PDB file of C-alpha atoms in Angstrom:
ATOM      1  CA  UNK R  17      18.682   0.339  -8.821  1.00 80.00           C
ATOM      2  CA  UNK R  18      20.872   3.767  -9.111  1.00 83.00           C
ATOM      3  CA  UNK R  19      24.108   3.777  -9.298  1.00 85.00           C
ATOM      4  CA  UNK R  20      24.516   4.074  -5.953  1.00 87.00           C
ATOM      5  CA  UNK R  21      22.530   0.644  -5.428  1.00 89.00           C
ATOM      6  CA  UNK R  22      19.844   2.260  -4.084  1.00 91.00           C
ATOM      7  CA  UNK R  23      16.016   0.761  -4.974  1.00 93.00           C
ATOM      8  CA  UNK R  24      14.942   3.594  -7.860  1.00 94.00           C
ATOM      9  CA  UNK R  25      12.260   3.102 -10.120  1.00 94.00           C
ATOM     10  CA  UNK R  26       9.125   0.627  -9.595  1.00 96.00           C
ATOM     11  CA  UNK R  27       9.858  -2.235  -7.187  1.00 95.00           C
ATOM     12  CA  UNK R  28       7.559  -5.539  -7.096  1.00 97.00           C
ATOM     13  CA  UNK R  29       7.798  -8.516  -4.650  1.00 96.00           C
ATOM     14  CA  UNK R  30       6.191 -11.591  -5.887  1.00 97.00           C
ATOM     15  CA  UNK R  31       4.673 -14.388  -3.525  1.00 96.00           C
ATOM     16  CA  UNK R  32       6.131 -17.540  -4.190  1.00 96.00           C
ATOM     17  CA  UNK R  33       2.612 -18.757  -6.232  1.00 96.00           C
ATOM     18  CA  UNK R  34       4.056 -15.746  -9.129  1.00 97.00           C
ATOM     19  CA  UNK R  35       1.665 -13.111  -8.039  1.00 97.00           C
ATOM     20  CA  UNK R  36       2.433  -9.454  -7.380  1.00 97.00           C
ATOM     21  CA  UNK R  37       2.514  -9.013  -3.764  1.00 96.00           C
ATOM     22  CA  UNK R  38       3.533  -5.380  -3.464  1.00 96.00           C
ATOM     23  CA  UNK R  39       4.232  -2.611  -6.186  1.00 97.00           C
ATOM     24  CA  UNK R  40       5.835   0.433  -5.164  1.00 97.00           C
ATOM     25  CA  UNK R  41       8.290   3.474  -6.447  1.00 97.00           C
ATOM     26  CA  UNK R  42      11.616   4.539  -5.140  1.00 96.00           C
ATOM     27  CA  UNK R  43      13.246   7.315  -5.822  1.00 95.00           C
ATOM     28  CA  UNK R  44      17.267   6.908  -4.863  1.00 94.00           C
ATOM     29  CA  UNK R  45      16.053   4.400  -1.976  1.00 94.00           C
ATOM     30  CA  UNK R  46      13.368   6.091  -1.029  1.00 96.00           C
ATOM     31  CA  UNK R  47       9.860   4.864  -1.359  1.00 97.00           C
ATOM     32  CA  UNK R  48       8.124   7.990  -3.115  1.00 97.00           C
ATOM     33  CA  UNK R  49       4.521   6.955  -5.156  1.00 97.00           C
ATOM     34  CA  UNK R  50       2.003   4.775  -5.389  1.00 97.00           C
ATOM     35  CA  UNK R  51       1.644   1.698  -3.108  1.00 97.00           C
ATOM     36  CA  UNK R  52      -0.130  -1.795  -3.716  1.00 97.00           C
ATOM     37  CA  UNK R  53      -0.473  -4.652  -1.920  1.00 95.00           C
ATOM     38  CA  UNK R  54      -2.443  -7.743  -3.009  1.00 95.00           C
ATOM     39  CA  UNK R  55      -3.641 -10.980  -1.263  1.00 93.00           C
ATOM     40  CA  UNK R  56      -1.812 -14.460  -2.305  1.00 94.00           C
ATOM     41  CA  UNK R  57      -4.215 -14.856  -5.634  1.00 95.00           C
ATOM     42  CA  UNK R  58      -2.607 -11.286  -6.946  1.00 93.00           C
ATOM     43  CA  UNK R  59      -5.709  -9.386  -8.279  1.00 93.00           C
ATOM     44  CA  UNK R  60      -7.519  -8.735  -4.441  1.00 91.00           C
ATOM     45  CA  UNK R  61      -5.864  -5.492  -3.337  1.00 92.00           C
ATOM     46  CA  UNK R  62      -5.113  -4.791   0.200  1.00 92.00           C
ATOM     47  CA  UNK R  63      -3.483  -1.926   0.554  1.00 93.00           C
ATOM     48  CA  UNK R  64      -3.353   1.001  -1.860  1.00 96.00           C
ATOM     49  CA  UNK R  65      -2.202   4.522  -1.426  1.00 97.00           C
ATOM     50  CA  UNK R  66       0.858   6.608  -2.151  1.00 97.00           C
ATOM     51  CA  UNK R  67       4.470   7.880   0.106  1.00 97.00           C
ATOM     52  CA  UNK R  68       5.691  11.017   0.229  1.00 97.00           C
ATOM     53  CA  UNK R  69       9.194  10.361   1.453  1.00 97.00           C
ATOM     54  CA  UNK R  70       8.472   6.894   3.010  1.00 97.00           C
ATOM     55  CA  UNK R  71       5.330   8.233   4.519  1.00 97.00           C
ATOM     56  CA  UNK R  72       2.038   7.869   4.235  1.00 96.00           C
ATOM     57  CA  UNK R  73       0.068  10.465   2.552  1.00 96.00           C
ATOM     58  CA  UNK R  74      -3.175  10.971   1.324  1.00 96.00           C
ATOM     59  CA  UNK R  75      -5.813   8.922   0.471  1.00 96.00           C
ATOM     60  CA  UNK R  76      -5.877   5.232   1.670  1.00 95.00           C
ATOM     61  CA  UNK R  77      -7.537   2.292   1.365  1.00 93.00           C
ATOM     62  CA  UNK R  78      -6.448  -0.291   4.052  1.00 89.00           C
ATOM     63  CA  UNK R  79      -9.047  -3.472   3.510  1.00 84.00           C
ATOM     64  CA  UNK R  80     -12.423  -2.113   3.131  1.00 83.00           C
ATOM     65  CA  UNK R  81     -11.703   1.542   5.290  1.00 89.00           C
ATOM     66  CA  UNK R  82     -10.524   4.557   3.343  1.00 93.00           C
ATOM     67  CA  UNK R  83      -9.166   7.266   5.152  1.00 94.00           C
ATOM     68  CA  UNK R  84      -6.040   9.556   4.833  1.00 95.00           C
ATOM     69  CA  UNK R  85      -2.223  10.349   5.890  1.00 94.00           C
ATOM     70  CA  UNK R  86      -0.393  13.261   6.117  1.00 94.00           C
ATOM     71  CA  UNK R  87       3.352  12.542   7.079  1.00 94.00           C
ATOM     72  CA  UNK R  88       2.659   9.295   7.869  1.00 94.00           C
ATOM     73  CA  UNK R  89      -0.458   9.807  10.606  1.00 93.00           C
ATOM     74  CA  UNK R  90      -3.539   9.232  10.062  1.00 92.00           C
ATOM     75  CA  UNK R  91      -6.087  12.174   9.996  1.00 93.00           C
ATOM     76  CA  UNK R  92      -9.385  13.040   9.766  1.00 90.00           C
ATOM     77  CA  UNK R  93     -12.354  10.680   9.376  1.00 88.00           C
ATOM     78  CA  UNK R  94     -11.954   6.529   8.343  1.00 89.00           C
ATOM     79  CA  UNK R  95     -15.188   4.993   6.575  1.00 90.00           C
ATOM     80  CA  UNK R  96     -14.984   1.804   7.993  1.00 82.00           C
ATOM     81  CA  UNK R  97     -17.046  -0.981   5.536  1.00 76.00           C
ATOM     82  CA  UNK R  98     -18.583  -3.825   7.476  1.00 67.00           C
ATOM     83  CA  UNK R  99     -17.986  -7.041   4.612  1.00 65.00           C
ATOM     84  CA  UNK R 100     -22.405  -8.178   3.786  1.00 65.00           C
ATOM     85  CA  UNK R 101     -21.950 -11.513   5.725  1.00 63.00           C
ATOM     86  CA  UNK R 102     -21.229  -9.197   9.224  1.00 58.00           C
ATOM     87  CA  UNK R 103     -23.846  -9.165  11.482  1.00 59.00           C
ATOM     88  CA  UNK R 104     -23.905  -6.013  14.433  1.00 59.00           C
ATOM     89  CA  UNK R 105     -24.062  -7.323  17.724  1.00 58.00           C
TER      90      UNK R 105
END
């Protein structure tokens, strides 16, 4: 924290278990950098991408689909990855 008492610096939540459940940045309360967050067993990622201001920007990857932000919206094309065991109907 600043000395304000603002979040500044890298922040991580942990699940109850001890894992990481989210790593992020701050800057004077503000998330600002990359983003992380992992499953219960703390090494599968789930999210992963960066803020710009406490937005969304840039590259993404949400679950198996990368795509991008840009001030927190999505934009342009996702890849969406079906997991092997998913059959098309």
């Amino acid at each position: 924290k600043n000395s304000n008492g603002q979040k500044h610096g890298k922040y991580i939540l942990y699940y109850e278990n001890g894992n990481p459940n989210e790593v992020s940045n701050f800057i004077n309360g503000v998330l600002n950098g990359k983003y992380v967050q992992y499953d219960t067993d703390g090494t599968t990622i789930l999210y992963e991408g960066s803020y710009v201001n406490a937005k969304r920007s840039g590259i993404w990857k949400i679950g198996e689909s990368t795509g991008s932000f840009k001030d927190g919206i999505q934009t342009g094309l996702w890849k969406f990855t079906l997991p092997k065991s998913a059959t098309l109907i």
